[in-house]
Short mmCIF file of C-alpha atoms in Angstrom, two decimals:
data_model
loop_
_atom_site.label_atom_id
_atom_site.label_comp_id
_atom_site.label_asym_id
_atom_site.label_seq_id
_atom_site.Cartn_x
_atom_site.Cartn_y
_atom_site.Cartn_z
CA THR A 1 20.12 -5.55 -8.07
CA GLU A 2 22.64 -7.56 -6.12
CA SER A 3 22.94 -7.34 -2.41
CA LEU A 4 26.46 -6.90 -0.79
CA HIS A 5 27.30 -6.97 2.60
CA ALA A 6 29.77 -5.17 4.59
CA LYS A 7 32.09 -8.38 4.96
CA THR A 8 32.45 -8.34 1.24
CA ASP A 9 35.20 -6.02 -0.19
CA LEU A 10 33.22 -2.75 -1.74
CA THR A 11 36.17 -2.28 -3.99
CA GLY A 12 36.01 -5.78 -5.63
CA MET A 13 32.11 -5.32 -6.18
CA ILE A 14 32.53 -2.03 -7.89
CA ASN A 15 35.34 -3.87 -10.00
CA THR A 16 33.20 -6.80 -10.76
CA VAL A 17 30.47 -4.48 -11.83
CA ALA A 18 32.71 -2.10 -13.81
CA LEU A 19 33.80 -4.92 -15.95
CA ARG A 20 30.42 -5.55 -16.94
CA LEU A 21 29.86 -1.90 -18.42
CA THR A 22 30.89 -2.33 -22.03
CA ARG A 23 29.66 0.93 -23.19
CA PRO A 24 29.08 4.45 -21.79
CA GLY A 25 25.92 5.21 -20.19
CA VAL A 26 25.22 1.64 -19.08
CA VAL A 27 24.43 1.47 -15.28
CA GLU A 28 24.81 -1.20 -12.93
CA HIS A 29 23.21 -1.20 -9.57
CA PHE A 30 23.51 -3.07 -6.34
CA ARG A 31 22.77 -2.96 -2.93
CA TRP A 32 25.62 -2.22 -0.10
CA ASP A 33 24.72 -2.90 3.84
CA PHE A 34 27.58 -1.46 5.90
CA LYS A 35 27.24 -1.37 9.48
CA GLU A 36 23.52 -0.13 10.28
CA ARG A 37 22.98 1.63 7.08
CA THR A 38 21.68 0.40 3.69
CA PHE A 39 22.98 2.11 0.16
CA ASP A 40 21.92 1.64 -3.29
CA VAL A 41 25.29 1.98 -5.21
CA ARG A 42 25.16 3.01 -8.78
CA VAL A 43 27.94 2.75 -11.11
CA THR A 44 27.93 4.22 -14.78
CA ALA A 45 30.35 4.02 -17.53
CA LEU A 46 31.32 7.31 -18.69
CA PRO A 47 32.25 8.37 -22.32
CA ALA A 48 35.65 7.27 -23.45
CA ALA A 49 36.78 10.85 -23.49
CA ASN A 50 36.95 10.62 -19.63
CA GLY A 51 39.40 7.81 -20.01
CA GLY A 52 37.52 5.07 -19.37
CA ARG A 53 36.13 6.19 -15.90
CA PHE A 54 33.32 5.54 -13.99
CA ASP A 55 30.64 7.40 -11.92
CA ILE A 56 29.63 5.81 -8.62
CA VAL A 57 26.60 7.17 -6.77
CA PHE A 58 26.13 5.93 -3.32
CA ASP A 59 22.02 6.62 -2.26
CA GLU A 60 21.25 5.87 1.23
CA LYS A 61 18.07 3.51 1.33
CA THR A 62 18.09 2.94 5.29
CA ASP A 63 14.99 5.24 6.57
CA GLN A 64 12.99 4.50 3.24
CA LEU A 65 13.69 0.47 3.84
CA VAL A 66 12.80 1.01 7.69
CA MET A 67 9.61 3.02 6.41
CA GLU A 68 8.60 0.41 4.35
CA ARG A 69 8.96 -2.46 6.37
CA ASP A 70 7.41 -0.60 9.24
CA SER A 71 4.44 0.41 7.00
CA ALA A 72 4.17 -3.09 5.71
CA ARG A 73 4.00 -4.37 9.19
CA VAL A 74 1.31 -1.65 10.19
CA ARG A 75 -0.64 -2.72 7.05
CA GLY A 76 -0.66 -6.32 7.78
CA TYR A 77 -1.97 -5.40 11.61
CA LEU A 78 -4.60 -3.64 9.97
CA GLU A 79 -5.59 -6.19 7.48
CA SER A 80 -5.75 -8.74 10.26
CA ILE A 81 -7.98 -6.54 12.42
CA MET A 82 -10.20 -6.07 9.49
CA ALA A 83 -10.50 -9.78 8.74
CA SER A 84 -11.46 -10.73 12.44
CA LEU A 85 -14.15 -8.21 12.54
CA GLN A 86 -17.86 -9.47 12.89
CA LEU A 87 -19.08 -6.24 11.31
CA GLY A 88 -18.99 -5.31 7.73
CA VAL A 89 -16.29 -2.65 7.24
CA ILE A 90 -15.76 -0.18 3.85
CA VAL A 91 -13.03 1.99 4.37
CA VAL A 92 -13.18 5.25 1.60
CA ASN A 93 -10.80 8.04 0.91
CA ARG A 94 -11.61 11.45 0.73
CA GLU A 95 -12.98 11.11 -2.68
CA LEU A 96 -15.36 8.35 -1.45
CA GLN A 97 -13.57 5.66 -3.16
CA ILE A 98 -13.28 2.35 -1.43
CA THR A 99 -9.85 1.65 -0.35
CA ASN A 100 -10.62 -1.47 1.81
CA ILE A 101 -13.40 -3.86 2.43
CA ASN A 102 -13.45 -7.01 5.02
CA ARG A 103 -14.72 -10.28 4.25
CA THR A 104 -17.83 -9.90 6.38
CA GLN A 105 -18.75 -6.99 4.23
CA GLU A 106 -18.12 -8.53 1.12
CA ALA A 107 -20.39 -11.86 2.39
CA PHE A 108 -22.93 -9.40 3.58
CA LEU A 109 -23.24 -7.52 0.36
CA LYS A 110 -23.42 -10.99 -1.45
CA THR A 111 -26.93 -11.68 0.86
CA THR A 112 -28.15 -8.49 -0.87
CA GLY A 113 -27.45 -9.79 -4.22
CA VAL A 114 -24.43 -7.56 -4.84
CA GLN A 115 -21.72 -9.66 -5.95
CA ILE A 116 -18.74 -7.98 -5.72
CA SER A 117 -14.98 -9.19 -4.50
CA LEU A 118 -12.55 -7.62 -2.38
CA LEU A 119 -10.33 -6.50 -5.48
CA GLN A 120 -13.21 -5.60 -7.50
CA ALA A 121 -14.19 -3.10 -5.07
CA ILE A 122 -10.89 -1.62 -4.06
CA GLY A 123 -10.88 1.85 -6.34
CA MET A 124 -14.72 1.80 -6.87
CA PRO A 125 -16.76 4.81 -6.05
CA LEU A 126 -18.95 4.20 -2.82
CA ALA A 127 -21.92 5.48 -5.01
CA GLU A 128 -21.75 2.96 -7.39
CA LEU A 129 -21.76 0.15 -4.85
CA PHE A 130 -24.92 1.99 -3.30
CA PRO A 131 -26.31 3.71 -6.08
CA GLU A 132 -29.70 4.48 -4.42
CA GLU A 133 -27.81 5.89 -1.13
CA ALA A 134 -25.30 7.89 -3.10
CA LYS A 135 -26.65 11.22 -2.49
CA LEU A 136 -27.09 10.59 1.38
CA LEU A 137 -23.64 8.86 1.84
CA GLY A 138 -21.91 11.76 -0.34
CA ALA A 139 -23.59 14.48 2.05
CA VAL A 140 -22.94 12.28 5.18
CA ALA A 141 -19.34 11.80 4.36
CA SER A 142 -18.75 15.29 3.36
CA GLU A 143 -19.87 16.35 6.93
CA VAL A 144 -17.76 13.96 8.50
CA LEU A 145 -14.66 14.57 6.69
CA ASN A 146 -15.00 18.42 6.92
CA GLN A 147 -16.15 18.50 10.65
CA GLY A 148 -14.31 15.45 11.78
CA THR A 149 -17.68 14.22 13.73
CA VAL A 150 -18.67 10.95 13.79
CA TYR A 151 -22.11 9.88 12.35
CA GLY A 152 -24.23 7.07 12.88
CA GLY A 153 -27.87 7.01 12.14
CA ILE A 154 -28.65 5.09 9.02
CA ALA A 155 -30.48 2.09 9.79
CA GLU A 156 -32.41 -0.58 7.75
CA ARG A 157 -33.78 -3.77 8.47
CA LEU A 158 -33.59 -6.38 5.79
CA HIS A 159 -34.03 -10.01 5.30
CA ASP A 160 -31.87 -12.60 3.26
CA GLU A 161 -32.76 -15.18 1.09
CA ASN A 162 -33.78 -17.63 3.87
CA GLY A 163 -35.72 -14.83 5.30
CA LYS A 164 -33.56 -14.12 8.20
CA GLU A 165 -33.77 -10.62 9.41
CA ILE A 166 -30.53 -8.57 8.99
CA VAL A 167 -30.07 -5.21 10.57
CA LEU A 168 -28.19 -2.52 8.68
CA ALA A 169 -26.60 0.19 10.58
CA VAL A 170 -24.41 2.70 9.10
CA SER A 171 -21.73 4.96 10.71
CA PHE A 172 -19.24 7.05 9.47
CA SER A 173 -15.98 7.99 11.41
CA PRO A 174 -12.80 9.64 10.00
CA LEU A 175 -9.58 8.19 10.26
#
């Protein structure tokens, strides 16, 4: 996909693209920025019966591009927050599949013998990560999601390989 700015001659670009269209049905795309708007321009060669004409479609992408840019910015902001937290965090969707896990949680899991990376965890059912607590976690998560309440109350004292005490406290809250 080529990019064309308003300073460039739109007619010239369409002519250039049309010259590359050697057979009917062949499609070429380019992006055209005009003032504050962005368009995906699609040029298609029509069958010879149409006298060698072309179909030109302008699909405005401005709102989509703004939304994608804003979404990427928010995602980056949330990822930086997750990375800076000293608490382990696991984020799950309604199906209780892991959608995010921070490095602190990843490190904590390793101290408990669970060797899993962030990438391996994404999409994994929470019950697979914590099989012994699966039933309880499912019930609590269901209550939180259905009633919108915050739940905190599962706590356990563990020890790492050096004997250092680690307190595990689990809470659920809807986003």
